[in-house]
Short mmCIF file of C-alpha atoms in Angstrom, two decimals:
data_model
loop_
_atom_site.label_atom_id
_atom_site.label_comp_id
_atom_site.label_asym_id
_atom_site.label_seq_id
_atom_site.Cartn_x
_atom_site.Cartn_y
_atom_site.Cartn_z
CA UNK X 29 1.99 8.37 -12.21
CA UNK X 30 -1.20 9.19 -9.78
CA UNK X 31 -4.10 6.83 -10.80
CA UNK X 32 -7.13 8.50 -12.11
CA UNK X 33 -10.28 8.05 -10.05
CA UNK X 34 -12.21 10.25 -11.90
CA UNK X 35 -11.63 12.31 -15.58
CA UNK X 36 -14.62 13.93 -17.13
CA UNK X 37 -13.10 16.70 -19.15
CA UNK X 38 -14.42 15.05 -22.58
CA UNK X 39 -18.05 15.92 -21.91
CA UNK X 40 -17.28 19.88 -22.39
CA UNK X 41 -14.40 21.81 -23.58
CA UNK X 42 -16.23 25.13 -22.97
CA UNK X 43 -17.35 23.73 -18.97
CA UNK X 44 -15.48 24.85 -15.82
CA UNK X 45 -12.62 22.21 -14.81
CA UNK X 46 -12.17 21.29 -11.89
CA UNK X 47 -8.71 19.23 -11.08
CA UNK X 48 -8.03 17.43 -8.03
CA UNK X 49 -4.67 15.92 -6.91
CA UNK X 50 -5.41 14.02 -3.80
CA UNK X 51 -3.62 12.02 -1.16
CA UNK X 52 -4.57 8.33 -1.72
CA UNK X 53 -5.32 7.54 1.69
CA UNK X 54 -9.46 7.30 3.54
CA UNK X 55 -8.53 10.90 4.53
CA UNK X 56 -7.93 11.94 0.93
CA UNK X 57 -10.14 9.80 -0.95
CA UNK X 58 -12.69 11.53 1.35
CA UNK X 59 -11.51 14.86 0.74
CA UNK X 60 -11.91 14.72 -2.96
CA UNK X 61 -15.49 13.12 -2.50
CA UNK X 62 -16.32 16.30 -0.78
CA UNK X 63 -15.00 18.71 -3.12
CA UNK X 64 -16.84 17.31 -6.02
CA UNK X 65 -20.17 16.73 -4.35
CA UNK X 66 -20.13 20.54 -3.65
CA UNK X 67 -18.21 21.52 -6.90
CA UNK X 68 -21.57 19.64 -8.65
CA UNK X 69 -24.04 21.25 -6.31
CA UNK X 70 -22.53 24.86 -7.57
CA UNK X 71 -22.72 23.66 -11.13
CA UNK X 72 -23.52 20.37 -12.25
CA UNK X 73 -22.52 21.05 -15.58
CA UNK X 74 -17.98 21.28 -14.46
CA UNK X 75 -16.05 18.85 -15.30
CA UNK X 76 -13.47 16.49 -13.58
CA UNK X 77 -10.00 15.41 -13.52
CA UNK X 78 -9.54 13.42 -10.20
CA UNK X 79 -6.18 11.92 -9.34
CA UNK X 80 -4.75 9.52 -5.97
CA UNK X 81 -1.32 9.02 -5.42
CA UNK X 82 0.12 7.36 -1.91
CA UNK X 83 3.33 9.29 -3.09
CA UNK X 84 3.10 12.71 -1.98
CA UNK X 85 7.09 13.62 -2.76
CA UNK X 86 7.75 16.83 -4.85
CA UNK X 87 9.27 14.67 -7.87
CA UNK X 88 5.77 12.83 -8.31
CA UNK X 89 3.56 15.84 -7.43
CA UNK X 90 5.98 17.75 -10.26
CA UNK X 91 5.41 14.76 -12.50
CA UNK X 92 1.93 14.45 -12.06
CA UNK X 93 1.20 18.04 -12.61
CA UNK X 94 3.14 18.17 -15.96
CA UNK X 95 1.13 15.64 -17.04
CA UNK X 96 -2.25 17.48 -16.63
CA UNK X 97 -0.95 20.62 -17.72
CA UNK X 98 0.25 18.74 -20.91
CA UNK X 99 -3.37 17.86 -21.61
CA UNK X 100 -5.34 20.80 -19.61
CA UNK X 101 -5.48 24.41 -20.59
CA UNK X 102 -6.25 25.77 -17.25
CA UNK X 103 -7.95 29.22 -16.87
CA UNK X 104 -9.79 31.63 -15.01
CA UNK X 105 -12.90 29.68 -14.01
CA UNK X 106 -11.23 26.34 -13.45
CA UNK X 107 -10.09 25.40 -10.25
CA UNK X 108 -7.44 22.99 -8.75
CA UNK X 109 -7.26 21.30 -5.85
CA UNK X 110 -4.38 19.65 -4.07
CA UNK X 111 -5.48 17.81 -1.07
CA UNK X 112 -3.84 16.42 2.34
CA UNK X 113 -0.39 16.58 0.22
CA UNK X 114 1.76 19.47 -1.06
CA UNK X 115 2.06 21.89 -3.71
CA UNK X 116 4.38 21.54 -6.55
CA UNK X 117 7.75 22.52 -5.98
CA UNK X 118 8.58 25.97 -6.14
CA UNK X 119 11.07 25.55 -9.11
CA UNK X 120 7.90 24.00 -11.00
CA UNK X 121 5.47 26.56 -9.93
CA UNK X 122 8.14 29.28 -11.45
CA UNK X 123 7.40 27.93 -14.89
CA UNK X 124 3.73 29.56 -14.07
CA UNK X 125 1.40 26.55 -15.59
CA UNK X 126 -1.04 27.15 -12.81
CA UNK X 127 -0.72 30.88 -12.47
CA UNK X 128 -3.89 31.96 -14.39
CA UNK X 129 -6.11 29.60 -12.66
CA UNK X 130 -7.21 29.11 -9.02
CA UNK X 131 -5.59 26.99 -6.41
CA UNK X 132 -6.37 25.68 -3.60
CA UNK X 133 -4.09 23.68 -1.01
CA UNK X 134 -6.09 21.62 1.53
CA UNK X 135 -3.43 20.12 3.96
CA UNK X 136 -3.09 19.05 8.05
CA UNK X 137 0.78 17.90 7.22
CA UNK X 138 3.59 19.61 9.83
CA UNK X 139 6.02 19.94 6.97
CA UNK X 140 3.71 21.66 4.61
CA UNK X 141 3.08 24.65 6.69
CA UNK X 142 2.12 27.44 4.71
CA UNK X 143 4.62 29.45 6.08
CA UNK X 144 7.34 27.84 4.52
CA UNK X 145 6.08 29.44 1.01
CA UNK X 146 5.49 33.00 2.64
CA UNK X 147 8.57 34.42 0.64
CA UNK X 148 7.65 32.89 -2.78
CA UNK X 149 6.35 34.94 -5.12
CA UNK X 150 4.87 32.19 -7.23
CA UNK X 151 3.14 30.85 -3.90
CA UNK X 152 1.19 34.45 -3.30
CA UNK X 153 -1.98 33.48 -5.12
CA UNK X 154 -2.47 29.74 -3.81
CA UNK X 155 -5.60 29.54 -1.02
CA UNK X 156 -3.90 27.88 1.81
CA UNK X 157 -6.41 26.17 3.86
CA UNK X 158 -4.10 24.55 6.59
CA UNK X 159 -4.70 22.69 10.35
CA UNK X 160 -2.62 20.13 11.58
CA UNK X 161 -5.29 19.45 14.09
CA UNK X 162 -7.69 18.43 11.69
CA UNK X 163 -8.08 15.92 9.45
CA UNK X 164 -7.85 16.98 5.51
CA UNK X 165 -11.44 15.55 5.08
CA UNK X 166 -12.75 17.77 7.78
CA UNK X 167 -10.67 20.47 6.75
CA UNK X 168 -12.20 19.80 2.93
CA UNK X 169 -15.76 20.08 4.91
CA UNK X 170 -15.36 23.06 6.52
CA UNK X 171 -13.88 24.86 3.48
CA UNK X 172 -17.04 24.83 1.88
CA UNK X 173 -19.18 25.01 5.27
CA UNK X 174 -19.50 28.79 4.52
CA UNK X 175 -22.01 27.46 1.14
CA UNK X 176 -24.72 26.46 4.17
CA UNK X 177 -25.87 29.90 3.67
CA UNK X 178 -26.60 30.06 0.22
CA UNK X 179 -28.95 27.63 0.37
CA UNK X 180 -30.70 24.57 1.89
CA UNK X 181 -29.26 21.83 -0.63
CA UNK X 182 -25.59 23.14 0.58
CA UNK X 183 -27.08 22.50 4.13
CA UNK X 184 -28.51 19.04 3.12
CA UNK X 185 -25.03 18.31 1.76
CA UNK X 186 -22.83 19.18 4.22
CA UNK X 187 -25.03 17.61 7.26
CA UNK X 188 -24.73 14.09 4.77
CA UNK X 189 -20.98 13.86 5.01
CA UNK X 190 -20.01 15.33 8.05
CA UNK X 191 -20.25 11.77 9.80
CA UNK X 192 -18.01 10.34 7.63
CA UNK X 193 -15.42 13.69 7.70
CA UNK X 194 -15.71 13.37 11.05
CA UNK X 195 -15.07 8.97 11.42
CA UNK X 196 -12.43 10.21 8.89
CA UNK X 197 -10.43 12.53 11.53
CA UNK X 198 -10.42 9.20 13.60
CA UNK X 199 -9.67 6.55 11.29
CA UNK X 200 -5.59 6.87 11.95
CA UNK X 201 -4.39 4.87 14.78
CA UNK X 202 -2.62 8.18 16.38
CA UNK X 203 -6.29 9.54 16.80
CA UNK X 204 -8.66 6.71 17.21
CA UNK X 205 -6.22 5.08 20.35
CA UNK X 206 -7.23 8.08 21.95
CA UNK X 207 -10.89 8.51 21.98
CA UNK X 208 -12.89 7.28 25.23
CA UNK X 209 -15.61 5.13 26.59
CA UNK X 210 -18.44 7.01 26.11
CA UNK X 211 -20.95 6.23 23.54
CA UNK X 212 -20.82 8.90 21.06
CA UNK X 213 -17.04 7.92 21.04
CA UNK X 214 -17.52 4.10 20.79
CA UNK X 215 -19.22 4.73 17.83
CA UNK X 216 -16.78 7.15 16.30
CA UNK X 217 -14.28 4.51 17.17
CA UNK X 218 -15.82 1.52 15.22
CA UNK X 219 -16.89 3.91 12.36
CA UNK X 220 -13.30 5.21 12.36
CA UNK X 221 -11.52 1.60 12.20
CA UNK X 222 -14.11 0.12 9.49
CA UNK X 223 -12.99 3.33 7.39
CA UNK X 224 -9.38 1.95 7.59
CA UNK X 225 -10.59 -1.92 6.46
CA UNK X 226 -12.59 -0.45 3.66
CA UNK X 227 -9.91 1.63 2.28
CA UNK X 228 -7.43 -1.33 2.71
CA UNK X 229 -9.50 -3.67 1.89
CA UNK X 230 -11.39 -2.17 -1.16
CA UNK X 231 -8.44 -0.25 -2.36
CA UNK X 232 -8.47 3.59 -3.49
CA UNK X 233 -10.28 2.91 -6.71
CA UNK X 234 -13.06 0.87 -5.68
CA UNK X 235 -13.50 2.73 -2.36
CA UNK X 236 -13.65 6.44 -3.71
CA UNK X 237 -16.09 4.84 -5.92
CA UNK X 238 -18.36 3.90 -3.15
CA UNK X 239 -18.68 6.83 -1.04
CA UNK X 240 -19.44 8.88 -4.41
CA UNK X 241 -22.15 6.39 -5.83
CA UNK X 242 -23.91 6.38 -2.89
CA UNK X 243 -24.11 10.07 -2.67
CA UNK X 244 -27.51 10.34 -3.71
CA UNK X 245 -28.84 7.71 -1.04
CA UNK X 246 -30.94 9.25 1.98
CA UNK X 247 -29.77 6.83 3.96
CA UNK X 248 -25.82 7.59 3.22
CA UNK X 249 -23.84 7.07 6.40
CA UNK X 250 -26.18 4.03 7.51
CA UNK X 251 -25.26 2.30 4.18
CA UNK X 252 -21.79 3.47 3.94
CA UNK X 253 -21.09 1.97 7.52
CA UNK X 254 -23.33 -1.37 7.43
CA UNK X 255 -20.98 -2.22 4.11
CA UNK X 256 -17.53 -1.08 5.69
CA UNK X 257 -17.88 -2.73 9.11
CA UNK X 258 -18.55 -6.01 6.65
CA UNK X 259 -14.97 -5.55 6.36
CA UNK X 260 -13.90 -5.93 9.43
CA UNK X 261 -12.98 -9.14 9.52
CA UNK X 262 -11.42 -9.88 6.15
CA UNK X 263 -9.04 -6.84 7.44
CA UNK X 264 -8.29 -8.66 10.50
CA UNK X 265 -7.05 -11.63 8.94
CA UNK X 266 -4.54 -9.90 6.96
CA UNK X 267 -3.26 -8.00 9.88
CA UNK X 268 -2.40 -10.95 12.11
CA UNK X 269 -0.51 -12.44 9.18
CA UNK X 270 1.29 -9.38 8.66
CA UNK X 271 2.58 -8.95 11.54
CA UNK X 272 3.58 -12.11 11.92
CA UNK X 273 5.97 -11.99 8.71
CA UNK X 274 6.93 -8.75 10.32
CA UNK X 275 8.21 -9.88 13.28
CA UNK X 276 10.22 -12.47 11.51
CA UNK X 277 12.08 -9.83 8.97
CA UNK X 278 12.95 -6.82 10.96
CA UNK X 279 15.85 -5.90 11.46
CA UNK X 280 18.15 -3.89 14.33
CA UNK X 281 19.64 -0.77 13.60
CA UNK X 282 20.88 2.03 16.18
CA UNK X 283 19.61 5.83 15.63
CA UNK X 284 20.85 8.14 18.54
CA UNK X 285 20.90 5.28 21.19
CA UNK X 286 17.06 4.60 20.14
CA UNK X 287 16.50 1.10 18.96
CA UNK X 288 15.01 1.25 15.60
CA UNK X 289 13.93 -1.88 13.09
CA UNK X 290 13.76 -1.95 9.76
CA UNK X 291 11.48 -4.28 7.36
CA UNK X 292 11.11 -4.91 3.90
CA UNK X 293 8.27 -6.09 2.10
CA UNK X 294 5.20 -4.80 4.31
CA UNK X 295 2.42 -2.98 1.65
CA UNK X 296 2.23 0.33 2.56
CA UNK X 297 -1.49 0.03 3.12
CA UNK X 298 -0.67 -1.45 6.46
CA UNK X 299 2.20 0.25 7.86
CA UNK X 300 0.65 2.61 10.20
CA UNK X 301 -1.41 -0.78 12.17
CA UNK X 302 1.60 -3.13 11.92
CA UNK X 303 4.32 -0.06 12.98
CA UNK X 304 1.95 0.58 16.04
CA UNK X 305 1.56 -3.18 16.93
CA UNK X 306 5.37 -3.49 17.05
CA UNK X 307 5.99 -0.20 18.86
CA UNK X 308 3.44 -1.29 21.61
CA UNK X 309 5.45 -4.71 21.76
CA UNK X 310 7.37 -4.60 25.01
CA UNK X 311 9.25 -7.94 24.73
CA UNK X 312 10.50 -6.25 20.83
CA UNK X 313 11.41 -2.58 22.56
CA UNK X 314 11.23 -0.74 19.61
CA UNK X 315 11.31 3.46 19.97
CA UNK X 316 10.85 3.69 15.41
CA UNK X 317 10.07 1.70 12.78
CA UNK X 318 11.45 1.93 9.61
CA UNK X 319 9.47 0.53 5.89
CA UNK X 320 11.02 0.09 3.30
CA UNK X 321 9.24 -0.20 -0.09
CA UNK X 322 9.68 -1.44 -3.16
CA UNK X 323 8.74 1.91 -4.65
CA UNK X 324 11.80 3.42 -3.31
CA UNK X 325 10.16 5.55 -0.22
CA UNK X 326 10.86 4.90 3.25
CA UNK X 327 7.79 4.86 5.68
CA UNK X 328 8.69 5.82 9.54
CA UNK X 329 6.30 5.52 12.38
CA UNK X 330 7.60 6.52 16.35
CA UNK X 331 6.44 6.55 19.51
CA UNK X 332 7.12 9.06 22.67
CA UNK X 333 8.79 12.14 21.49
CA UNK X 334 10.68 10.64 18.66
CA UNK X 335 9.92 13.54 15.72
CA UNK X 336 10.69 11.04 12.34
CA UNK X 337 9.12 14.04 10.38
CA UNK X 338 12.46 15.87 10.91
CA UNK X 339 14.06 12.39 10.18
CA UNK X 340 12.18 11.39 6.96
CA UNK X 341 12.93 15.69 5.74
CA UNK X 342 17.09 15.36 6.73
CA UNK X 343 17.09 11.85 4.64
CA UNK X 344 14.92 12.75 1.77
CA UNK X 345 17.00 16.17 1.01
CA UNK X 346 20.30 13.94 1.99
CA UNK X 347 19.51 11.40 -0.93
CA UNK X 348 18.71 14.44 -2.97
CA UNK X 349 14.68 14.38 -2.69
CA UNK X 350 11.80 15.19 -0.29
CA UNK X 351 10.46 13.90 2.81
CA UNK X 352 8.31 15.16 5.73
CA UNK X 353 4.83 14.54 7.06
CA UNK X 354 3.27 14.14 10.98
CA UNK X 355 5.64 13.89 14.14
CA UNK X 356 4.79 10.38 14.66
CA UNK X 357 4.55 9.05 11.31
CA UNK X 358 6.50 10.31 8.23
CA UNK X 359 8.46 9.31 4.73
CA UNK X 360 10.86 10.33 1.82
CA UNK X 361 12.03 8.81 -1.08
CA UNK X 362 15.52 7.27 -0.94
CA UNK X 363 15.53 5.59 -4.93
CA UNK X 364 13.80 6.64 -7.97
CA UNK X 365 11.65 3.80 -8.90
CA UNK X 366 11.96 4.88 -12.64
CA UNK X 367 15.85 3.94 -12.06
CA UNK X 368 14.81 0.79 -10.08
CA UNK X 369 12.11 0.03 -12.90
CA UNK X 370 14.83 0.18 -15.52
CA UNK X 371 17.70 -1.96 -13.97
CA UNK X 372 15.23 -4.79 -13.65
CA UNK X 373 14.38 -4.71 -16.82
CA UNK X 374 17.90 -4.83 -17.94
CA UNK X 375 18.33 -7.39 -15.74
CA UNK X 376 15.86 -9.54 -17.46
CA UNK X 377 16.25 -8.64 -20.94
CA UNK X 378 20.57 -9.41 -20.59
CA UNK X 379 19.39 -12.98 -19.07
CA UNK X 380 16.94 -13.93 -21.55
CA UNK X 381 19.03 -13.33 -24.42
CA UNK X 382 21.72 -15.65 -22.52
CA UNK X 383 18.81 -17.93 -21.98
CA UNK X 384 18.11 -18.04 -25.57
CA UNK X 385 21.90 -19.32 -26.88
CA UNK X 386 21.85 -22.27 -23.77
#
């Protein structure tokens, strides 16, 4: 189940709701910030269900959705957001528990395309707000950016977080490799990598907390920064290690004559640094890297051409689930975790009961 960052719907039945389903990464722990700073500004009187998950396959989206449904009656006035992840599957979206309400899908991810819904009916009323040259928390910006009109505290708000939308579009290695010398970029740069400590670091609970508390500072991005770049360091630390346990575990394994390694136990926090630091390793010579997780999902990460989007789609629907994401990184789910979950338990129960005749 998604964690809940956020769940106000106790303070008014007869209140707007506004539901988010976010990605649980900077980008969409930023993106939900967003949409409730300006949901508030509209009317401070809606209420909030706001949920993270790291697992963006269709089975947990599904799963998560049934839950708030379950416990939500969803209506005309009440909006949902899904953010810099997909919709629910089409087979759940048939059962029409979101039909009478208003959705909105906030995404930058190749394999969720709108396009790929044109031809379902049960898709036809779902805003599709899509840019896979943007960054979901820019994207989540810029939704609202038309708001700036209607009046100056829309302005006020929109000027206060687009430094950190923006240090978010940057804060993936893919993106913030790339950026330059100058100054304006330095800056973006060391914004952009203390984003990535302080999610890591903090974790998604403790750092959507942070950007929303400080909301109603005047001095926002100042004292957002000063307290992520504290980070730095700690972050640091438990890179090196990392990739020195990686480097020790992985494994060979041939994919179309590319050389690909595999590890298993890397948190999936820190995949996307320690993937890049072994694809950039020359004496290692690796073209993919494969993590595997305890969760059941496999995380890929690529360099040159290598599309593991297309990979991590083929072995999610192989397995019989769902897969997908960017060209360069990507990941499915290979084992239900609930099954996983369940076999260790019977695993421990059967040997404590022979335990207890010994």
């Amino acid at each position: 189940m998604a964690d809940i960052l956020c769940d106000t719907r106790l303070k008014s039945e007869e209140a707007p709701k506004v539901i988010i389903l976010t990605h649980g990464d900077a980008d969409g722990l930023v993106s939900a910030m967003i949409v409730k700073a300006f949901e508030e500004l509209q009317n401070k009187n809606k209420t909030f269900l706001i949920m993270s998950s790291m697992d963006v396959t269709l089975e947990q989206t599904d799963k998560t959705f049934d839950y708030i449904c379950k416990y939500t009656s969803l209506g005309s006035k009440d909006r949902v957001y899904i953010l810099d992840r997909p919709i629910p599957s089409v087979e759940w979206l048939k059962m029409k528990y979101l039909a009478y309400t208003n959705v909105i899908n906030i995404d930058h991810h190749l394999t969720n395309n709108p396009t790929i819904y044109k031809d379902e009916c049960c898709c036809d009323d779902i805003y599709f707000y899509w840019d896979d040259k943007l960054s979901a928390a820019y994207l989540t910006l810029e939704w609202f950016k038309p708001l700036i009109e209607k009046g100056e505290n829309y302005k006020k708000m929109y000027e206060k977080l687009e430094p950190l939308a923006e240090a978010t579009s940057c804060w993936d290695i893919f993106t913030w490799k790339n950026l330059g010398n100058s100054p304006k970029e330095l800056l973006l740069k060391k914004r952009a990598l203390s984003i990535n400590s302080a999610e890591k670091i903090l974790g998604a609970g403790a750092f959507y907390n942070f950007i929303t508390k400080k909301l109603n500072s005047k001095n926002y991005t100042e004292e957002v920064f000063d307290y992520f770049m504290l980070l730095d360091e700690a972050y640091n630390m438990k890179i090196d290690n990392l990739y020195d346990f990686a480097k020790r575990v992985i494994s060979d394994f041939d994919y179309k004559g590319h050389k690909l390694g595999i590890i298993y136990g890397i948190d999936g926090d820190y995949q996307s640094i320690i993937g890049d630091k072994i694809l950039d390793d020359k004496k290692l010579d690796y073209e993919i890297v494969a993590f595997l997780n305890v969760y059941g999902t496999v995380s890929f990460r690529s360099k040159n051409n290598i599309d593991v989007s297309e990979i991590a789609k083929k072995l999610g629907v192989l397995v019989g689930y769902s897969g997908g994401g960017h060209k360069h990184a990507s990941g499915c789910r290979i084992c239900d975790k609930d099954e996983m979950k369940k076999k260790m338990m019977e695993i421990f129960e059967h040997s404590m009961n022979k335990i207890k005749v010994l």
